[in-house]
Coordinates of C-alpha atoms in Angstrom, one line a residue:
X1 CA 24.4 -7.4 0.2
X2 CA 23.5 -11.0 -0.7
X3 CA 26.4 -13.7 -2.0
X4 CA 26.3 -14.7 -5.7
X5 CA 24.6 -18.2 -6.0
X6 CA 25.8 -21.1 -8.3
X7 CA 22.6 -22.1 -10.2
X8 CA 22.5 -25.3 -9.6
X9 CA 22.2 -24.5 -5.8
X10 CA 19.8 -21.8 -6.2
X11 CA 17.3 -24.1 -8.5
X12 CA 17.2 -26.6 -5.2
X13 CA 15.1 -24.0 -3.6
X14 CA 12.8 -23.9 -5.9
X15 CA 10.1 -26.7 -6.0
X16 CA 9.7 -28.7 -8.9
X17 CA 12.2 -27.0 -11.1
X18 CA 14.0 -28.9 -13.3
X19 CA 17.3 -27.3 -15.3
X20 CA 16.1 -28.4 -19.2
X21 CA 19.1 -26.9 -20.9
X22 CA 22.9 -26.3 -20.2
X23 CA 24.6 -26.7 -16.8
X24 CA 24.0 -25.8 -13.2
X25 CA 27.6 -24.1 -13.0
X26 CA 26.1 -20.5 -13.7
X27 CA 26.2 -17.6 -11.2
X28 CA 23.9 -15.7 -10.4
X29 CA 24.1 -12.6 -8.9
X30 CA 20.8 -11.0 -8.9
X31 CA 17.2 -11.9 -10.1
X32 CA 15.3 -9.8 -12.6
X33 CA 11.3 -10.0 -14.0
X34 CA 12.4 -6.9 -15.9
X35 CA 14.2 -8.1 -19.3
X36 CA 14.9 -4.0 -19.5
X37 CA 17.1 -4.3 -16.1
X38 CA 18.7 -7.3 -17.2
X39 CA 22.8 -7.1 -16.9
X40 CA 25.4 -10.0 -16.9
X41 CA 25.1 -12.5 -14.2
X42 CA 21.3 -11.9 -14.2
X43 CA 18.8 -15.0 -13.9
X44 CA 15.8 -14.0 -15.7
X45 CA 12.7 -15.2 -14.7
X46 CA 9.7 -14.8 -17.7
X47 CA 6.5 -13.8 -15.6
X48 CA 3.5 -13.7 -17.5
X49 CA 1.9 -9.9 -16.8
X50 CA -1.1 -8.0 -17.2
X51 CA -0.1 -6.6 -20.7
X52 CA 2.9 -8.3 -21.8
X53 CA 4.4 -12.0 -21.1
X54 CA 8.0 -12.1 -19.7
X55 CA 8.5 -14.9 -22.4
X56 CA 8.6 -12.2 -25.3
X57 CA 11.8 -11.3 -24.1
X58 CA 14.1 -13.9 -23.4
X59 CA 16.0 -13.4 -26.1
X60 CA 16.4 -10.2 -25.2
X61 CA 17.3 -10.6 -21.9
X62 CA 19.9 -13.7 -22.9
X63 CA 21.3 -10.7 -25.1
X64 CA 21.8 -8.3 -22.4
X65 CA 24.3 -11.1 -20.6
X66 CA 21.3 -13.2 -18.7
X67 CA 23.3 -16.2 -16.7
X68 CA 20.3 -18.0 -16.9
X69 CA 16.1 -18.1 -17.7
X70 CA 12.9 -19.1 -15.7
X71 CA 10.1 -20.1 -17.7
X72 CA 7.4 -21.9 -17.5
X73 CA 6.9 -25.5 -18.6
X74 CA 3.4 -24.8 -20.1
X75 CA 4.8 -22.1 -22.3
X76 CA 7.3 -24.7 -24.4
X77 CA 6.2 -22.9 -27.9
X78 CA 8.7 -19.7 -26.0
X79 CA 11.6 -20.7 -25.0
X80 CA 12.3 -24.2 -26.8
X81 CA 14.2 -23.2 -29.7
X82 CA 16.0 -20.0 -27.5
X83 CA 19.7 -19.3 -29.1
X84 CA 22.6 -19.8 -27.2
X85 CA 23.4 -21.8 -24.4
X86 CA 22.3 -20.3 -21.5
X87 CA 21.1 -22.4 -18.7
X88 CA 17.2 -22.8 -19.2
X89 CA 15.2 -23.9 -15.9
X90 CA 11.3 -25.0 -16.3
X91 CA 8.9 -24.3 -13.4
X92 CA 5.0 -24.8 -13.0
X93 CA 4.8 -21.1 -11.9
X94 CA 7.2 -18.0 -12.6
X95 CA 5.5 -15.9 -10.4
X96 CA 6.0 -18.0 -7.5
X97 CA 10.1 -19.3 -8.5
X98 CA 10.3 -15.6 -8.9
X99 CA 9.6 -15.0 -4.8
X100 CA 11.5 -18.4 -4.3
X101 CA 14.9 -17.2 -6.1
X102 CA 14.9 -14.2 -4.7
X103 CA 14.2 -15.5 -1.3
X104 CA 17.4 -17.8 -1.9
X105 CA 19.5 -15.7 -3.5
X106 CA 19.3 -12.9 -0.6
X107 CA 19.6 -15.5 2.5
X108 CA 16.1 -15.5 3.5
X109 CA 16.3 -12.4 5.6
X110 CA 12.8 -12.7 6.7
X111 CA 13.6 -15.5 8.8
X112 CA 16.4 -13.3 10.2
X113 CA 13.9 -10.4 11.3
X114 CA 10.7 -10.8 13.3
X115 CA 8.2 -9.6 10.8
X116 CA 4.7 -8.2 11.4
X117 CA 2.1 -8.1 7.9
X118 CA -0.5 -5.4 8.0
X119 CA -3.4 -6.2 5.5
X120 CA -7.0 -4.1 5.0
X121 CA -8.3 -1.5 2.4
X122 CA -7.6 1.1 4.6
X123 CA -5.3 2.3 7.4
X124 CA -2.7 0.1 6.5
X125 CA 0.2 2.7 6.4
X126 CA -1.3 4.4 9.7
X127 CA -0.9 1.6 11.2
X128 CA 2.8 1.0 10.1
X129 CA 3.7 4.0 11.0
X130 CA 2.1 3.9 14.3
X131 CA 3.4 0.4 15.1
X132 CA 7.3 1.6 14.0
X133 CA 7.3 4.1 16.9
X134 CA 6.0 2.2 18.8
X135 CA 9.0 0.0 18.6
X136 CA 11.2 2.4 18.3
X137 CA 9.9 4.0 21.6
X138 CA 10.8 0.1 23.0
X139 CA 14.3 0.3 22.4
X140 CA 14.1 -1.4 18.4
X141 CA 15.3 -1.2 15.5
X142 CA 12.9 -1.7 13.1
X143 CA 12.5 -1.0 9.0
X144 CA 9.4 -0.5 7.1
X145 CA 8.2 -1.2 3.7
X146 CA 4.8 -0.3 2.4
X147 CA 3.1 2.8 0.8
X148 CA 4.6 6.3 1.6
X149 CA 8.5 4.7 2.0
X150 CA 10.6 1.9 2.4
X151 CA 12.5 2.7 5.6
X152 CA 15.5 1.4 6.7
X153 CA 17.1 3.4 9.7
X154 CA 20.7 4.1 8.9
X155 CA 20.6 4.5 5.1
X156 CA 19.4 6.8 2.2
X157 CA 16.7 5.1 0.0
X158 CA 15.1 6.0 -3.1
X159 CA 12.2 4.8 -1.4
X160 CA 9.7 5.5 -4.1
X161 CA 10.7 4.6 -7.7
X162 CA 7.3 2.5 -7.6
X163 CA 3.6 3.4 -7.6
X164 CA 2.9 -0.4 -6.5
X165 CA 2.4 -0.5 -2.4
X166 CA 3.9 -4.1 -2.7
X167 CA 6.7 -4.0 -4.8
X168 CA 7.8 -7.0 -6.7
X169 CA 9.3 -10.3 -5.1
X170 CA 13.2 -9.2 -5.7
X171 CA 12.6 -6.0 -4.5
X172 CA 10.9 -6.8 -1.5
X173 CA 13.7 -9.3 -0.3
X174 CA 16.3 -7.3 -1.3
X175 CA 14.8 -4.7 1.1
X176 CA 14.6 -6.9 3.8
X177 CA 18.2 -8.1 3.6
X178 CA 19.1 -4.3 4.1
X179 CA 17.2 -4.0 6.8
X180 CA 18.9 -7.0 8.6
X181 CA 22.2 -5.1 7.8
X182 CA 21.5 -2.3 9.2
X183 CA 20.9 -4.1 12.2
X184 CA 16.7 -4.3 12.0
X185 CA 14.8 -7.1 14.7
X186 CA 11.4 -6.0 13.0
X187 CA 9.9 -5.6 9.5
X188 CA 6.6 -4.0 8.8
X189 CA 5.2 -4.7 6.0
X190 CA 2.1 -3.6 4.1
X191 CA 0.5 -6.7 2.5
X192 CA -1.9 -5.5 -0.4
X193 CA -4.1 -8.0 -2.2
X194 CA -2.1 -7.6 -5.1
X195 CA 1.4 -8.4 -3.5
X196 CA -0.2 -11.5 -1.9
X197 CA -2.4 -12.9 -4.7
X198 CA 0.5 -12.3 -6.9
X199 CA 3.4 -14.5 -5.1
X200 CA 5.4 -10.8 -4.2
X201 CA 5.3 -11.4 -0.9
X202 CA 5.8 -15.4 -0.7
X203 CA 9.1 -16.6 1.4
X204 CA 9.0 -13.7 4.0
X205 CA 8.4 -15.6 6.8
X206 CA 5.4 -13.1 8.8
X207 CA 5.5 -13.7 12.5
X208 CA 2.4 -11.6 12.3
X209 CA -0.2 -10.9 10.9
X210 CA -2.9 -7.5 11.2
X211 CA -6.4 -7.0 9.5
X212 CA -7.4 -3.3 9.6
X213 CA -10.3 -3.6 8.0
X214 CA -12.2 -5.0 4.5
X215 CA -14.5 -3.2 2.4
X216 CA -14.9 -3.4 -1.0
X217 CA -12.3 -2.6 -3.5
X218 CA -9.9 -3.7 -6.0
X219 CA -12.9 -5.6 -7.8
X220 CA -11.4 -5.4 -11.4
X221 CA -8.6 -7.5 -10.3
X222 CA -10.2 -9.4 -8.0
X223 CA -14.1 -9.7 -9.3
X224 CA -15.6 -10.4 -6.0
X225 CA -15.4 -9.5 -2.3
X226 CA -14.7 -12.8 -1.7
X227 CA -12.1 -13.7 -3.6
X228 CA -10.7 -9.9 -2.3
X229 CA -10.9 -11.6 0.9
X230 CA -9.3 -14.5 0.3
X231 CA -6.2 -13.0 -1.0
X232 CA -6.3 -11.2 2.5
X233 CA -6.3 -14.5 4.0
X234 CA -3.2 -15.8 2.5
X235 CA -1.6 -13.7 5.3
X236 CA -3.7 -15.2 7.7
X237 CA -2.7 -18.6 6.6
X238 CA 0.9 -17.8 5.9
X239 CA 1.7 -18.0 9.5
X240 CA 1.5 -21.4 9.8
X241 CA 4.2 -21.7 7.4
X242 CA 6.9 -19.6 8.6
X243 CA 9.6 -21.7 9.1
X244 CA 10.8 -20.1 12.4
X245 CA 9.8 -18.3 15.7
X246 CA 7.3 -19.8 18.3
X247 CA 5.3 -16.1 19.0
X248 CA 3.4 -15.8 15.9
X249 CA -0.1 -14.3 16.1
X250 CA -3.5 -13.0 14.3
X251 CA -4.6 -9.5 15.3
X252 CA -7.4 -8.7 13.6
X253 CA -10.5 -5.7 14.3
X254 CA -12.9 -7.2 16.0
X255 CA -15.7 -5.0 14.7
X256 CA -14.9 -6.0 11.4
X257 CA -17.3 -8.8 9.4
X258 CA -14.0 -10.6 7.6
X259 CA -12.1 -11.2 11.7
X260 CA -13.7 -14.3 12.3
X261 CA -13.0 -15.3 8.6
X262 CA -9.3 -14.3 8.6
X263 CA -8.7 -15.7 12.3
X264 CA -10.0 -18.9 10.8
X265 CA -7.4 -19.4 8.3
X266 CA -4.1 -19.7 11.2
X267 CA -4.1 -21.9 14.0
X268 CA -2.1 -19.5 15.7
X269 CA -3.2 -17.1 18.6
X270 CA -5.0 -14.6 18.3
X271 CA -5.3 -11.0 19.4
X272 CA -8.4 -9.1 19.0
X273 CA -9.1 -5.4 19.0
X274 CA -12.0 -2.8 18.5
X275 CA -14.2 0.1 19.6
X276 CA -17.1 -1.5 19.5
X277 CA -16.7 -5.3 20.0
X278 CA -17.0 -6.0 24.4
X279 CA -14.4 -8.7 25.4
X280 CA -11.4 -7.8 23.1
X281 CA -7.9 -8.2 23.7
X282 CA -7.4 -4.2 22.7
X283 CA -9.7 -1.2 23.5
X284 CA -10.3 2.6 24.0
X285 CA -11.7 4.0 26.6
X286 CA -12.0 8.1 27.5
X287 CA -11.7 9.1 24.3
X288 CA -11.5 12.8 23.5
X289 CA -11.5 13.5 19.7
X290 CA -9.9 17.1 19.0
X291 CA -9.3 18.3 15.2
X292 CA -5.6 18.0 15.4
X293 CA -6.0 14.6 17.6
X294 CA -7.7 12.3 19.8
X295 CA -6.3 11.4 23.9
X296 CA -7.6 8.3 25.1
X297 CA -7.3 5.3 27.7
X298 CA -5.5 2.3 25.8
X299 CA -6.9 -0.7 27.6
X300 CA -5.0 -4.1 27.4
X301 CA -5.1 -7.1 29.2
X302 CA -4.1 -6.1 32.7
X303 CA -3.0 -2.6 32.5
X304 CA -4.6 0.4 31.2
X305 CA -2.5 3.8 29.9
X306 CA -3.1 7.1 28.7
X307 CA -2.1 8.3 25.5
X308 CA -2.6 10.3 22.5
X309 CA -2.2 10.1 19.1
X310 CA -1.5 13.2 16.5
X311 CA -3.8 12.5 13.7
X312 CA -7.7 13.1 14.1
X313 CA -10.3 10.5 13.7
X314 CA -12.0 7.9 15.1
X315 CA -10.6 5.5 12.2
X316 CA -7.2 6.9 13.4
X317 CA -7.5 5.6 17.0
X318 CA -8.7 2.0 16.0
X319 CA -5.5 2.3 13.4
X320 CA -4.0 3.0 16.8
X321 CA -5.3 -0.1 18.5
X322 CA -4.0 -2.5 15.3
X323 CA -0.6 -1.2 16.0
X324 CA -0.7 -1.8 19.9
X325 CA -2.6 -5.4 19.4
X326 CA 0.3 -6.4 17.3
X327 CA 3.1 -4.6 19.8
X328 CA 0.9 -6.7 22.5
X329 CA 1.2 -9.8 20.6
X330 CA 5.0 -9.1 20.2
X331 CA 5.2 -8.6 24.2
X332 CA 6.0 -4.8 24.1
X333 CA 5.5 -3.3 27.8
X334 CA 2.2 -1.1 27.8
X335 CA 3.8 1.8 29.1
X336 CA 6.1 1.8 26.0
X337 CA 2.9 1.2 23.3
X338 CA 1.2 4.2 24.9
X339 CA 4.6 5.9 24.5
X340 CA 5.3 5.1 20.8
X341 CA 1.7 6.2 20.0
X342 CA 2.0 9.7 21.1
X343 CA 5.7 9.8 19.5
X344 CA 4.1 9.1 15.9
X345 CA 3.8 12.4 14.5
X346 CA 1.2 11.4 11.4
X347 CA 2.1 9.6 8.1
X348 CA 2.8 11.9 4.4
X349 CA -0.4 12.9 2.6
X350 CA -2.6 11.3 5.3
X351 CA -4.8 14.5 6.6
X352 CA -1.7 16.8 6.0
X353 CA -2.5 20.5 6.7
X354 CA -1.0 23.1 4.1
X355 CA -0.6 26.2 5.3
X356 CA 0.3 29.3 3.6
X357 CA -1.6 31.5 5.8
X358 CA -4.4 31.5 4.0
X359 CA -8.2 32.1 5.4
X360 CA -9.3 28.7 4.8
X361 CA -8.3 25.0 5.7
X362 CA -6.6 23.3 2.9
X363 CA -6.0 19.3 3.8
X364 CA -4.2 16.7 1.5
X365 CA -5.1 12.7 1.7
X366 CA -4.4 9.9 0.4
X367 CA -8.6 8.5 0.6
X368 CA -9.5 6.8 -3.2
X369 CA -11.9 4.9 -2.4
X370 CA -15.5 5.7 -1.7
X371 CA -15.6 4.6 1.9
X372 CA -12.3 6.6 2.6
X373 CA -13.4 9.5 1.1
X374 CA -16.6 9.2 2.9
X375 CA -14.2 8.6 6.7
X376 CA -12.4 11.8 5.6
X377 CA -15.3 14.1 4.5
X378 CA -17.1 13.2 8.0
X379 CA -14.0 13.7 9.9
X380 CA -13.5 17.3 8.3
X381 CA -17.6 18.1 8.6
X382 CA -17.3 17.8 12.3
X383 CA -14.4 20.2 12.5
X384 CA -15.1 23.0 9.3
X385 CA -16.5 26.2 10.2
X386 CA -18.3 26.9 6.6
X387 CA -18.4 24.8 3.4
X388 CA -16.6 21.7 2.9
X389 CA -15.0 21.6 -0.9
X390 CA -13.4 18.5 -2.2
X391 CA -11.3 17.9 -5.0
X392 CA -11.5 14.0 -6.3
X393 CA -11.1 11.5 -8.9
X394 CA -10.8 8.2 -9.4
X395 CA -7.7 5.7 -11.3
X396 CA -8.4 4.5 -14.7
X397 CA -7.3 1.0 -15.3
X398 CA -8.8 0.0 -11.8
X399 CA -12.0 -0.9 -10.3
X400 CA -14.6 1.2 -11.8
X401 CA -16.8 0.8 -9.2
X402 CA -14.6 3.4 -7.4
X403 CA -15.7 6.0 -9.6
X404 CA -19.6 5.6 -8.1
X405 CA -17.8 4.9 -4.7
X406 CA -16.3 8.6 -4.9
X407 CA -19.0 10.1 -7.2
X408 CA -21.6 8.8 -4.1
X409 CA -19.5 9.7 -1.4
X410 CA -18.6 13.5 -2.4
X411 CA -22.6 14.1 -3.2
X412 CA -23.1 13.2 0.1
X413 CA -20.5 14.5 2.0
X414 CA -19.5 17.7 0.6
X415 CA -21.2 21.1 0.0
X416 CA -18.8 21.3 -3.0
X417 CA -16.7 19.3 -5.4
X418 CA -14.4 19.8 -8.0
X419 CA -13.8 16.4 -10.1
X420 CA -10.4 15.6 -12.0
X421 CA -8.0 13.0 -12.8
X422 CA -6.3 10.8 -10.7
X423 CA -4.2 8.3 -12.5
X424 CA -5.9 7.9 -16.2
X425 CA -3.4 5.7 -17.4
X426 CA -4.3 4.3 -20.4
X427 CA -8.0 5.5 -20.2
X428 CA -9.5 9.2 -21.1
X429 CA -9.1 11.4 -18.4
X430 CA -12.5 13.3 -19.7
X431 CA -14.5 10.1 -19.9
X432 CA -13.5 9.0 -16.1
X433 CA -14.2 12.2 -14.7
X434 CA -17.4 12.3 -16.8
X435 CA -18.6 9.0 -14.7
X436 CA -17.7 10.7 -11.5
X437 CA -19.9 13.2 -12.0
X438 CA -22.8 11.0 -13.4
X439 CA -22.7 9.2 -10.2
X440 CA -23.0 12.6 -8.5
X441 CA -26.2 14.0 -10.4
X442 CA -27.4 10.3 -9.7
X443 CA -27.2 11.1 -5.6
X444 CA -29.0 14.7 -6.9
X445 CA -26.9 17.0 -7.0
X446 CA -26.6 19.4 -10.0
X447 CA -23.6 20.2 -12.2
X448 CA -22.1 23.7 -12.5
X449 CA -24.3 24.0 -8.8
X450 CA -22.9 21.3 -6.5
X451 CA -20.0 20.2 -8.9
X452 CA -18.1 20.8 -11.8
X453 CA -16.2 18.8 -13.8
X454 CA -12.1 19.9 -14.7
X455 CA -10.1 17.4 -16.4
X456 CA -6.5 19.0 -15.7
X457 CA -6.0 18.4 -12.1
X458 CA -3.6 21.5 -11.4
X459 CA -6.7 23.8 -12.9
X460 CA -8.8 21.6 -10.6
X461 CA -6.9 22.4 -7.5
X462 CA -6.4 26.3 -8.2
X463 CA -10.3 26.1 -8.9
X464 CA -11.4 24.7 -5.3
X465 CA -8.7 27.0 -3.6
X466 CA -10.1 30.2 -5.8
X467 CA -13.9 29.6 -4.9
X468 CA -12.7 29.1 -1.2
X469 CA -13.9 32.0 1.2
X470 CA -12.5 32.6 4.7
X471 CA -13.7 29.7 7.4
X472 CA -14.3 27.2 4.2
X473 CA -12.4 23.7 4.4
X474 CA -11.0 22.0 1.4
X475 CA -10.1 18.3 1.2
X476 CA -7.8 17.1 -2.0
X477 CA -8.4 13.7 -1.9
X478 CA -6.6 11.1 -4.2
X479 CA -2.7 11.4 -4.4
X480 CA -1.7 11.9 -1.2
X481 CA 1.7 11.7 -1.0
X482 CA 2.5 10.2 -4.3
X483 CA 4.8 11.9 -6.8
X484 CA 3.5 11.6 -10.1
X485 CA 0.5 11.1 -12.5
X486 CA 0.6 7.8 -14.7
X487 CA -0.9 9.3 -18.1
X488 CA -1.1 7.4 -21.2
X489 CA 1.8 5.0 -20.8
X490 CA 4.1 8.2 -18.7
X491 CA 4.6 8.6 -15.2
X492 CA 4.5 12.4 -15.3
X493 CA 5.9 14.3 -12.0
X494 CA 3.5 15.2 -9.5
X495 CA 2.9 16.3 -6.0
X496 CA -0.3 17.1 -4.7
X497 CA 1.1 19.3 -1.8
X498 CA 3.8 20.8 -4.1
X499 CA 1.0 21.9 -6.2
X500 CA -1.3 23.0 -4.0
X501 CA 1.3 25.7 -2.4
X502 CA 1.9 26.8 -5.5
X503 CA -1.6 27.5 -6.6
X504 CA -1.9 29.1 -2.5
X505 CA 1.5 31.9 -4.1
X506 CA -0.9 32.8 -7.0
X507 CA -3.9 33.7 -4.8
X508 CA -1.0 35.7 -2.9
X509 CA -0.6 33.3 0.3
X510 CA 3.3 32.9 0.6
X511 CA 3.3 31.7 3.8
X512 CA 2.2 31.6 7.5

């Protein structure tokens, strides 16, 4: 991996840091936020969080063989009368000298890989997925880090020991510096709100950047759609400060509001794409939606090809024309983007069939927001013989306004719904679920009649599946393809899919 830095040569990549105790003759060998993952030759860097500030633990992470601290210069009252003497760097901003060192310490590999940024609240991971075979199907090799996994062709990764879809600065460079190991040209990377309001994904050099689409969400960390949108824009605006590489570009969905906004913020070119929109870069034409599936014409600027793609939706072929306005953009041959379209076989816990041979249609998703639970429930309307069930909830600790987002959605869009927990974290489960269904009987419908309310969500899912009758559809919406439930400080083990097959056995469906 990455070469052990002397301090003093690290600290000159960082702007405005100033070493205010010991010597710059320290090694470092890896960069940690984590005082609990500190070992020796560690530089620590004390980031203030949500719950806890990084600067409560510098002792501890100086006693646990720390080569060095990060703290901030505003926090003197911390770290001014630290024992030892341990190197001791102040910076304006931990968060961002967190990005910075790790950037240094690991080479820069983003300006070693030609990488594409896919931002929206939804369809972000469809689209990385789409656009990865896509380059695969054009001869690349090409690693991914978002959502569902961090891929890197070549190599076994515990891709999931995090429930964040941005991980944190030194584990997103670290990534990346594997990826141009293994041999990687591309990176795509999911860039959530979070990761770019909080300084996780500063110094990866994008060469692109994609907008899916914006719609409401993350409000409790954000407060308003416009400052949502804004941190959406710093990947917009980050293009004209990659250091490297004279094809960068903006694709964004043309039919979306925020485009014009977002293509605003780069001076570089831009590629635009829609269903809707006449004159774009990027369209569909022909298109022939199927419940496994749609085919359609991909139109781009001088050619047109046919193609497919394997999940169903309309939502799923625009996702399909973000992926082939960035492969555009990159200047992949057409034939080879309709090609790598059809090859992508679907994305984990997006609209994922289980089947045990059971009567009914039982369909697992990722959709937690109201508008994505309202996409999903109109996709499976269109497609379900009989009643449409749905099992939902929403996070605690998040934006509550999901909870009416989900509540309003299932009223509307289902004949049926069962509502549980999601993620309660540090909230009561009952209390969320509660709201959920308040929001319901606000949109009139009628507890114990349209809905019912059950707090476990294993007794939730083996209540949908048992009130299913043959021809019936059931969506469980939420998880996806997560593997556990955060519950009162705990991540607790989970699997949505796992669960559901199991709950199938019982009814006495063991398989196709």
């Amino acid at each position: 991996m990455s070469d052990a830095r002397v301090l003093a040569s690290l600290i000159e990549e960082i702007p405005g840091a100033e070493l205010v105790r010991g010597d710059g003759d320290a090694v470092i060998e890896h960069v940690e936020h984590d005082s609990r993952r500190v070992e020796t030759g560690a530089l620590f860097v004390a980031v203030p969080g949500f719950n806890v500030d990084g600067h409560a633990f510098l002792t501890d992470a100086l006693d646990a063989g720390a080569a060095a601290v990060v703290v901030e210069r505003g926090r003197r009252g911390t770290w001014r009368h630290l024992p030892g003497d341990q190197p001791i760097v102040a910076v304006e901003d931990t968060r961002a000298a967190l990005a910075q060192a790790a950037a240094a310490l690991h080479g820069h590999p983003g300006r070693e890989l030609t990488v594409i940024g896919i931002t929206g609240t939804d369809g972000k991971t469809t689209t990385a997925y789409i656009l990865t075979a896509i380059l695969e199907a054009a001869g690349a090799r090409v690693g991914r880090l978002g959502t569902v996994d961090a891929y890197v062709p070549g190599t076994d990764i515990d891709s999931h020991t995090h429930r964040m879809t941005t991980p944190e600065a030194p584990e997103v460079q670290r990534l990346l510096r594997e990826m141009v190991e293994a041999g990687c040209e591309y990176a795509v990377v999911e860039a959530t709100s979070h990761g770019l309001a909080l300084h996780r994904l500063d110094e990866v050099a994008f060469d692109i950047a994609v907008l899916t689409n914006l719609t409401g969400d993350h409000l409790d960390f954000h407060e308003t759609f416009e400052a949502y949108r804004e941190a959406k824009g710093q990947l917009f605006a980050a293009l004209d400060h990659t250091p490297v590489a004279p094809g960068r570009a903006a694709v964004a969905n043309a039919d979306d509001p925020s485009a014009s906004f977002l293509l605003g913020l780069t001076s570089q070119r831009a590629v635009r794409y829609g269903l809707e929109t006449p004159g774009v870069d990027v369209t569909a034409r022909h298109i022939e939606l199927h419940a496994d599936g749609s085919q359609f014409r991909l139109a781009l600027p001088g050619a047109e090809v046919g193609t497919e793609i394997r999940m169903p939706a309309l939502f799923n072929v625009a996702n399909a024309l973000a992926a082939a306005g960035a492969a555009l953009a990159l200047g992949i041959e057409p034939e080879a983007i309709g090609r790598g379209i059809a090859a992508c076989h679907g994305v984990p816990g997006r609209m994922e069939r289980i089947d045990m041979g059971q009567p009914f249609s039982v369909v697992v998703d990722y959709a937690h927001t109201g508008e994505s639970v309202r996409k999903v429930l109109s996709v499976l309307r269109e497609i379900a013989e009989h009643s449409l069930i749905i099992v939902a909830g929403a996070a605690g600790e998040r934006d509550p306004g999901r909870r009416f987002g989900v509540g309003r959605a299932a009223a509307e869009g289902a004949d049926f719904a069962v509502f549980t927990n999601e993620d309660p974290r540090g909230e009561d489960p009952a209390t969320i679920v509660r709201e959920i269904g308040r929001h319901a009987e606000e949109a009139g419908r009628v507890r114990g009649r349209d809905f019912i309310e059950v707090e476990d969500r294993r007794e939730a899912i083996a209540a949908a599946l048992a009130r299913a009758e043959p021809g019936d559809s059931i969506v469980i919406c939420g998880k996806g393809h997560e593997r556990s439930i955060e519950l009162g400080g705990e991540s607790i083990p989970w699997d949505d899919r796992e669960v559901t097959r199991e709950e199938l056995a019982k009814l006495g469906h063991t398989g196709v």
